[in-house]
Structures are given as structure tokens and as C-alpha cells.
Amino acid sequence: MPEPITAPAIELDGVSKAFGANKVLDDVSLTVRHGSIMVMLGPSGTGKSVLLRCLVGLLRPDAGRVLVYGEDVAALDESRPRDRARLFALRRRFGMLFQDGALFDDMDVGDNVAFPMRMHTDLSEAQIRAKVADKLRRVGLSGVERKAPSELSGGMRKRVAFARAIALEPDIVLCDEPSSGLDPVMSATLDELILELHRTLGMTFIVISHDTAEAKKIADTIGLLASGKLVTYGPAADVFAEGQPALRQFFERSTEGPIRVL
Amino acid sequence: MSFVWFVRHALVAQFSRLPPAEQFLRHAVDAGVGSVALLTLLIFFAGMSLAVQGYGAFVRMGGQEFLGLFCGIGGVRELFPVMAAIVCGARIGANLAASLANMQISEQIEALSVMGIDPMRYLVAPRLWAVVFTMPLLCAYADVVGLSASYFAAVVQLGVDQGTFSAQLREIIRWQDLAVGVGKGVAFGWLVAIIACYHGYRAAKQEGAAGVGVATNRAIVHSTVVCIVLNMILSAILYA
Amino acid sequence: MSQRRGPLEATLAFLDFFAAVLRCLVTGPHFWLETLRTMDILMRRCLIPVGLAVAPVGAVIALQGVGVFRMFGVEGLLSSMLATAIFRQYSPALASVMVAAQAGSSIAARIGTMKVRGQIDALAVMSVDPLRYVVVPGFIACLIIAPLLNVLTTALGLVSGWFFAVVLARVDHGAFVDNLYSQVTVTDLWIGLAKCTLFGGAIGLIAGFAGLRTVGGAAGVGRAANSTVVTTIIMILVIDYFISLLLLWLGV
């Protein structure tokens, strides 16, 4: 089990973000404990992906602070050279699993997974190859190194992307809709994978999802984002016990409740 | 799907029935009106360049009074139609290829087929007609703009004698030359359109966004090269 | 990258972008291997189209020139006109236009694809600066291959002009060769190369800029490739005109 670390991995403090008149995040504050699995639920188009992108500085919030191990990402402006360097350094603590994998088309699977190691470490080619094989084994895809991303199925692509995200064994792994576009068995496999990696490598996971089964299975902290507001947030057991109406609506797949889409 | 197959089917679709008027009009306006500003800008500078560069070359040999001849022949017979073809290959061709490729990868073309609509007839034929009709007009327009620009550069900027320049233009440019320029426009237009539609149509669904990029790139490059080579062949046949 | 798209905003953003690329050029790290790879790819892609597009120009100049020069009984001078036109003007301008069409559009399409598929974000999250990893290599590659291709196309243009004039139009071979270099100097070659370097660099920059600003999925990729080619061709013709005017004025 991971040793107890008291400093939180992520702290959001009053984060807001709007695109034009559309408020995507509205005064969101939360804390993610180091070594936990946080699942953020919410209907599509409610700013979950925006939240994720704010964490790594791909987007800057209009207001509020985004602390990553105590450092404010929101204060860093990518267009200023010094901030840019700081931001890129900070991002090395993250691994990110993109929704469609975002594998590089012009590299084979092995090179995709090796890419972060080639960029950021001085490992020899043999060591890198061994690590790539290890990461691919962890996601259950041994021996696919020489395949092109386009030859893989959606589920395999995602798992390769997962291997790439954990290549440098980052502190925090961000997963953007890991189960979207996958069949239930493959989704369950990915969930198992997250749990397995969490247990063996002790990483912090932040998972964006609209899959309630996934949330139940892996989350130790759970949040619900609706219309840009953090409706509920807390330890999974408490949140489920509390029976918050929006959350209940989400779990019951009901059109009746506080969340309105039509 | 081979190019020959595609051309055969496109020709059948193009000539079996005329396209619906509003479809044709929409694409013709899109290709023609949409290109006018770009074409004007480019041909104007090309025409001025022709005069300035010709002047630079002739000054060395002491024959600057032949500038009118040079601009007339070089511009009307060759440069302006070819420039028009390159510009339209880059703009019209790229647009056609990108839009068809996008329809292909988002399964819209399959959807058409499933609905019993022949994409060749519905999508390709109106575009072919539209560009074939528009390009000669653009070429004629390019001749006018280009010659005015050469005249402007030669007479106003470089101080070549106005009477000599226009007399030479009148002497060297015959109606046949203008007709050849317009005729080249028809050929260029059809080629730009068929090449662009072919590459757009051929985009593979699995490639996604990359397929659109590849189709656009190929449409631009292939149509430019084909137009330049065809221009040489036509010139060799007509003027040699 | 900003979503607003006024011309003023685009110009300012481009200047910003230019400054950032320059900064990346001066400071490390550099991805030389990626630069070489990009150069290799672009060179392979450009060689045939650029050659095919520029070679006919020599023949066309010879073809139209023969008639006129014969009219005045100075067909021996044909080759000097041909050499001047090719060395200084047509080879650099057309080679650059073709590099814009081929290399520019493929760079913009590649970066645009990476952008809409989230690969640019993925690079950034992996702490690899996309500017350094994808934009700068394309910029350097264009900067280098454009003048290289110009050397090739200058030679091809002369050969095709010679072929038409001497082999087909029966201009005297001796006169052709004797007069070939009577009007051109090494300066003309340098001017051509300098123009190509300038245009090549601008193509790489504009392509990278358009690629990184791609929005709107697959259709956006097509737009990025298209706008790159259109913008660069305009730029090449306009700048080329002013350079010609300047050189004429300087008497070079």
C-alpha cells in the first residue's frame, strides 16, 4: 500500500472558466488526496474535460487557483517563456490518457510508448525497450511493439495510450473518458487496469467519466459536475450514502431530476 | 479505386444528365466568385513582376523597347492562364478535395449511396460542370488584369513609352491567343476538378482527419503539376 | 491558441508565434533527428512534383522566345534571355510555389491532424514543447530544402530550354552555349538561392502557424492546408515583385 502522504496532489480553489457566454466551470473547489482514485462524473458537455485540461495547463481558468503539489498552474502563462518552461517541467508529474488515445500516427506502438522516455530520460535503447515491454505487459498487450496505431482496435489503442501515459511512472494519471466508445467487457478491463496500476505503482488517478458502473467500481473519491457546478464531492462511501438527488438521477439513468438536458 | 475507373464513371455521370441548376450555380459561385479576390491580387502582382523582370532582362541586352512583345506573349499565352490554373488548383481544388474527403470519412457519401443516390451524379458531376464553366472565365479575367498590371508597371513605374508598348501589344496579341488562353482554362478547370474530386473521394474512413489533409495536399500538388505540364504540351502543339 | 479570428488578431498571433519560434531556435533543446527526418520526408515528397512543375518552364520560354528572337534575327541571344529568366525569376519563384504547395500543405495538414486528434496536447502533457518538436523541424527543413530544390530546378529549366531550342527548334548549339552565360553571373544564382531560403522559411513558419491554429475536426485540417498554400503563394508573388523592383533599382 502507498505510504501516507499528507500533502494533497491537487487543490482547486474557486476555479471558473467560460467560453463566451457559456460558463463551463463555475467556482469549482476541491482537493484530491495523494494516492487516491478520484472519479468525476457528469453529463456530457459539462466541462469535465475542461477541468482536466486546466489541471495540466492546456487551458487556463478565468479565475481561481489550480494547485499541483502546492504549485499554481493557473498562474503560469504558456505564452511567457519562463512560465512555459515551468509549466512543461510541472507536466512531467502527469500522465494523460486522452479520449481517443492521441497516439502518434507516424510512429509504431513501441515508439509511441518509448516517446516520453526518449524525451525525458537518459536511458539506453535497451533499457527503454525493456521498459516499453514492461508497460505493454501491464496493459495486457505484449508483443505489439511493431504494429502501427491504425492496425489496432479502439480498445487496444486506448491501452497503448495508457501504457504511454504511465511510461514515466508519473505521480498523477489523468484519464479522459477511459470507457467511452468501448464495449462493456473492454471497459471493465480498463477499470481493472486502473485498480491494478493504482495498487502496484501507487499513482494518483483522476478519471473523468459518465459511466456510473465504473465510478462505483474504482472510485475512492467521487464528484459530480453538472452545468459547471460541483454538485457533490467527497469520499465515495459518504457520497453514495448521502443520496444526493442529482447523483441518484445519474445512477438511475433517469430523465427526472435536477439535471436537465432538454 | 483507380483513377481511370473514377474518370470513366465521372464522365458518365457528368454527361448523362445536366446537374440541377441550383447545385451547379452554388458550386460555380463558390469556385468563381470565391476566387476572384485572390486571383486579382496574384495576377496583378504576376503581371507587374513580368514587366519588371522582363525590363531587367532586356536592359542588359539593350532591348527594353521590346517589353510590350515580351509581356504580350509571355503573359497572355503562358503566364496568366497558368497562374490562374495554379491559384485555382490551390483554392478550388483544395476546397473540393477537402469537402469530399470530409464527407467520405464522416460516412456521408456512404449514407448517400444507402439512400439510393449516386454520389458521382449528385456530388461529382455538379462540381465538374461548375469548375469547367468557371475556369475559362477566370482565365479571361486573368488576361485583362494581368495585362493592365504589366502596362501599369511598364508605363507608369518604369517609364517605357506608352505608344510603343500598346502598339506592340496590339501587334502581337491576336484573338486566337486570347481564345487559346480561354480554351486552356476549360482544360485546366476540368483537370483541377477531376483530380480534386478523385483524391477527396478516395480518402479512407479509417484515416480520419489525416485523410482530409492527405487528399487536400495531393489535390493541390497533382493539379498544379498536371496543369503546368499540359500547358507545355498545348503550347508546343499550338505555337511551335 | 485563441479562437478569435480577425485579421488583426491573426497578425498579432503570428508575430507572437514567430518570436516564440525564434526563441526556440536560439535556445535548446533541439530535435535534430526529427529535423533530419522531416527534411528527408519533405525532400522525397517535393523532388518529383517540383521538378515536373519547373522543368516545362524552360521549354515554354524557349518555345515562345524562338519565334520572337527569330523575327529580329537574334536567335543566338535566346539562351541568354532563357538563363536570366530561369536563374533569377522562374526557377526560384516556381520552386518556392511548389514547395508551398507540397511541403507547406503537408506540414500544415500533419500538424493540423495532430492538433484535432489531441496529439499536440499529448505532446504538451508529456512536457515536450510542440513548437520545438513539430514546428521548428518543419521550419528548418523548408529553409534548407527550398534552395536545394532551386539548384535542381535551375538546372532542369536550362536543360529543358536547351532541349527545345537546340533539338526541336534547331537553334545552333554553339551559339546557345556561348551566349548562355553572357548575361548571368554568379550573383544571379545567389539571388535565386537567397530568395528561395527566404520563401522556404516563410512557408515553414506559415504552415506551422496554420497547423497549430486548426480547429473544427477533419474539415479544419483541409482548411489549414488550403489557407497555408493560398497565403504562401500570395506572399511569394508579392515579395518577389518587390525584390525584383528593389534589384532593378539597385542595378544588381
CSV table of N, CA and C in Angstrom, one decimal, chain C residues 17-86:
chain,number,residue,atom,x,y,z
C,17,PHE,N,3.9,34.1,-32.5
C,17,PHE,CA,4.4,32.8,-32.9
C,17,PHE,C,5.8,32.8,-33.5
C,18,PHE,N,6.0,33.8,-34.3
C,18,PHE,CA,7.3,34.0,-34.9
C,18,PHE,C,8.4,34.2,-33.9
C,19,ALA,N,8.1,35.0,-32.9
C,19,ALA,CA,9.0,35.3,-31.8
C,19,ALA,C,9.3,34.0,-31.0
C,20,ALA,N,8.2,33.3,-30.8
C,20,ALA,CA,8.4,32.0,-30.0
C,20,ALA,C,9.3,31.0,-30.7
C,21,VAL,N,9.1,30.9,-32.1
C,21,VAL,CA,9.9,30.0,-32.9
C,21,VAL,C,11.3,30.4,-32.9
C,22,LEU,N,11.6,31.8,-33.0
C,22,LEU,CA,12.9,32.3,-33.0
C,22,LEU,C,13.6,31.9,-31.6
C,23,ARG,N,12.8,32.1,-30.5
C,23,ARG,CA,13.4,31.8,-29.2
C,23,ARG,C,13.7,30.3,-29.1
C,24,CYS,N,12.9,29.4,-29.7
C,24,CYS,CA,13.2,28.0,-29.7
C,24,CYS,C,14.4,27.7,-30.5
C,25,LEU,N,14.7,28.5,-31.6
C,25,LEU,CA,15.8,28.3,-32.4
C,25,LEU,C,17.1,28.6,-31.7
C,26,VAL,N,17.1,29.7,-30.9
C,26,VAL,CA,18.3,30.1,-30.2
C,26,VAL,C,18.6,29.2,-29.0
C,27,THR,N,17.5,28.9,-28.2
C,27,THR,CA,17.7,28.1,-27.0
C,27,THR,C,17.5,26.7,-27.3
C,28,GLY,N,18.1,25.8,-26.5
C,28,GLY,CA,17.8,24.4,-26.7
C,28,GLY,C,16.6,24.0,-26.0
C,29,PRO,N,16.2,22.7,-26.0
C,29,PRO,CA,16.8,21.7,-26.7
C,29,PRO,C,16.3,21.7,-28.2
C,30,HIS,N,17.2,21.1,-29.0
C,30,HIS,CA,16.8,21.0,-30.4
C,30,HIS,C,16.6,19.5,-30.8
C,31,PHE,N,15.6,19.3,-31.6
C,31,PHE,CA,15.4,17.9,-32.0
C,31,PHE,C,15.9,17.7,-33.4
C,32,TRP,N,17.3,17.5,-33.4
C,32,TRP,CA,17.9,17.4,-34.8
C,32,TRP,C,17.5,16.2,-35.5
C,33,LEU,N,17.3,15.1,-34.8
C,33,LEU,CA,16.9,13.9,-35.5
C,33,LEU,C,15.6,14.1,-36.2
C,34,GLU,N,14.6,14.7,-35.5
C,34,GLU,CA,13.3,14.9,-36.0
C,34,GLU,C,13.4,15.9,-37.2
C,35,THR,N,14.3,16.9,-37.1
C,35,THR,CA,14.5,17.8,-38.2
C,35,THR,C,15.0,17.1,-39.4
C,36,LEU,N,16.0,16.2,-39.2
C,36,LEU,CA,16.5,15.4,-40.4
C,36,LEU,C,15.4,14.6,-41.0
C,37,ARG,N,14.7,13.9,-40.1
C,37,ARG,CA,13.6,13.1,-40.6
C,37,ARG,C,12.6,13.9,-41.4
C,38,THR,N,12.2,15.1,-40.9
C,38,THR,CA,11.3,15.9,-41.6
C,38,THR,C,11.9,16.3,-43.0
C,39,MET,N,13.2,16.7,-43.0
C,39,MET,CA,13.8,17.1,-44.2
C,39,MET,C,13.8,16.0,-45.2
C,40,ASP,N,14.1,14.8,-44.7
C,40,ASP,CA,14.1,13.6,-45.6
C,40,ASP,C,12.7,13.4,-46.2
C,41,ILE,N,11.7,13.4,-45.4
C,41,ILE,CA,10.3,13.2,-45.9
C,41,ILE,C,9.9,14.3,-46.9
C,42,LEU,N,10.2,15.5,-46.6
C,42,LEU,CA,9.8,16.6,-47.4
C,42,LEU,C,10.5,16.6,-48.8
C,43,MET,N,11.8,16.3,-48.7
C,43,MET,CA,12.6,16.2,-49.9
C,43,MET,C,12.1,15.1,-50.8
C,44,ARG,N,11.8,14.0,-50.3
C,44,ARG,CA,11.3,12.9,-51.1
C,44,ARG,C,9.9,13.3,-51.8
C,45,ARG,N,9.1,14.0,-50.9
C,45,ARG,CA,7.8,14.4,-51.5
C,45,ARG,C,7.9,15.5,-52.5
C,46,CYS,N,8.9,16.4,-52.3
C,46,CYS,CA,8.9,17.5,-53.2
C,46,CYS,C,9.7,17.3,-54.5
C,47,LEU,N,10.6,16.4,-54.5
C,47,LEU,CA,11.6,16.2,-55.6
C,47,LEU,C,10.8,16.1,-56.9
C,48,ILE,N,10.0,15.2,-57.0
C,48,ILE,CA,9.3,14.9,-58.3
C,48,ILE,C,8.3,16.0,-58.7
C,49,PRO,N,7.4,16.4,-57.8
C,49,PRO,CA,6.5,17.5,-58.2
C,49,PRO,C,7.2,18.8,-58.6
C,50,VAL,N,8.2,19.1,-57.8
C,50,VAL,CA,8.9,20.4,-58.1
C,50,VAL,C,9.6,20.3,-59.4
C,51,GLY,N,10.3,19.2,-59.6
C,51,GLY,CA,11.0,19.0,-60.9
C,51,GLY,C,10.0,19.1,-62.1
C,52,LEU,N,8.9,18.3,-61.9
C,52,LEU,CA,8.0,18.2,-63.0
C,52,LEU,C,7.3,19.6,-63.3
C,53,ALA,N,7.1,20.4,-62.3
C,53,ALA,CA,6.5,21.7,-62.5
C,53,ALA,C,7.4,22.7,-63.1
C,54,VAL,N,8.7,22.7,-62.7
C,54,VAL,CA,9.5,23.8,-63.1
C,54,VAL,C,10.2,23.4,-64.5
C,55,ALA,N,10.5,22.2,-64.7
C,55,ALA,CA,11.2,21.8,-66.0
C,55,ALA,C,10.5,22.4,-67.2
C,56,PRO,N,9.1,22.2,-67.3
C,56,PRO,CA,8.5,22.7,-68.6
C,56,PRO,C,8.7,24.2,-68.8
C,57,VAL,N,8.9,25.0,-67.7
C,57,VAL,CA,9.0,26.4,-67.9
C,57,VAL,C,10.2,26.8,-68.9
C,58,GLY,N,11.3,26.1,-68.8
C,58,GLY,CA,12.4,26.3,-69.7
C,58,GLY,C,12.0,26.1,-71.1
C,59,ALA,N,11.3,25.0,-71.3
C,59,ALA,CA,10.9,24.7,-72.7
C,59,ALA,C,9.9,25.7,-73.2
C,60,VAL,N,9.0,26.2,-72.3
C,60,VAL,CA,8.0,27.2,-72.8
C,60,VAL,C,8.6,28.5,-73.1
C,61,ILE,N,9.6,28.9,-72.3
C,61,ILE,CA,10.3,30.2,-72.6
C,61,ILE,C,11.0,30.1,-73.9
C,62,ALA,N,11.7,28.9,-74.1
C,62,ALA,CA,12.4,28.7,-75.4
C,62,ALA,C,11.4,28.8,-76.5
C,63,LEU,N,10.3,28.1,-76.3
C,63,LEU,CA,9.3,27.9,-77.4
C,63,LEU,C,8.7,29.3,-77.8
C,64,GLN,N,8.3,30.1,-76.8
C,64,GLN,CA,7.8,31.4,-77.2
C,64,GLN,C,8.9,32.3,-77.6
C,65,GLY,N,10.1,32.2,-77.1
C,65,GLY,CA,11.2,33.1,-77.4
C,65,GLY,C,11.7,32.9,-78.8
C,66,VAL,N,11.8,31.7,-79.2
C,66,VAL,CA,12.4,31.4,-80.5
C,66,VAL,C,11.7,32.2,-81.6
C,67,GLY,N,10.4,32.2,-81.6
C,67,GLY,CA,9.6,33.0,-82.6
C,67,GLY,C,10.0,34.5,-82.6
C,68,VAL,N,10.0,35.1,-81.5
C,68,VAL,CA,10.3,36.5,-81.4
C,68,VAL,C,11.7,36.8,-81.7
C,69,PHE,N,12.6,36.0,-81.2
C,69,PHE,CA,14.1,36.3,-81.4
C,69,PHE,C,14.4,36.1,-82.9
C,70,ARG,N,13.7,35.1,-83.5
C,70,ARG,CA,13.9,34.9,-85.0
C,70,ARG,C,13.4,36.1,-85.8
C,71,MET,N,12.3,36.6,-85.3
C,71,MET,CA,11.7,37.8,-86.0
C,71,MET,C,12.7,38.9,-86.2
C,72,PHE,N,13.6,39.0,-85.1
C,72,PHE,CA,14.5,40.1,-85.1
C,72,PHE,C,15.9,39.6,-85.5
C,73,GLY,N,16.0,38.3,-85.9
C,73,GLY,CA,17.3,37.8,-86.3
C,73,GLY,C,18.3,37.7,-85.3
C,74,VAL,N,17.9,37.5,-84.0
C,74,VAL,CA,18.9,37.4,-83.0
C,74,VAL,C,18.7,36.1,-82.2
C,75,GLU,N,18.4,35.1,-82.8
C,75,GLU,CA,18.1,33.9,-82.1
C,75,GLU,C,19.2,33.3,-81.2
C,76,GLY,N,20.4,33.8,-81.5
C,76,GLY,CA,21.6,33.4,-80.7
C,76,GLY,C,21.4,33.9,-79.3
C,77,LEU,N,20.7,35.0,-79.1
C,77,LEU,CA,20.5,35.6,-77.8
C,77,LEU,C,19.5,34.9,-76.9
C,78,LEU,N,18.7,34.0,-77.6
C,78,LEU,CA,17.7,33.3,-76.9
C,78,LEU,C,18.2,32.7,-75.6
C,79,SER,N,19.4,32.1,-75.6
C,79,SER,CA,19.8,31.4,-74.4
C,79,SER,C,20.2,32.4,-73.3
C,80,SER,N,20.6,33.6,-73.6
C,80,SER,CA,20.9,34.5,-72.5
C,80,SER,C,19.6,35.0,-71.9
C,81,MET,N,18.5,35.2,-72.7
C,81,MET,CA,17.3,35.5,-72.1
C,81,MET,C,16.7,34.4,-71.2
C,82,LEU,N,16.9,33.2,-71.7
C,82,LEU,CA,16.4,32.0,-71.0
C,82,LEU,C,17.2,31.9,-69.7
C,83,ALA,N,18.5,32.0,-69.7
C,83,ALA,CA,19.3,31.9,-68.5
C,83,ALA,C,18.9,32.9,-67.5
C,84,THR,N,18.7,34.2,-67.9
C,84,THR,CA,18.4,35.2,-67.0
C,84,THR,C,17.0,34.9,-66.4
C,85,ALA,N,16.0,34.6,-67.2
C,85,ALA,CA,14.7,34.3,-66.7
C,85,ALA,C,14.7,33.2,-65.7
C,86,ILE,N,15.4,32.1,-66.0
C,86,ILE,CA,15.4,31.0,-65.1
C,86,ILE,C,16.2,31.2,-63.9
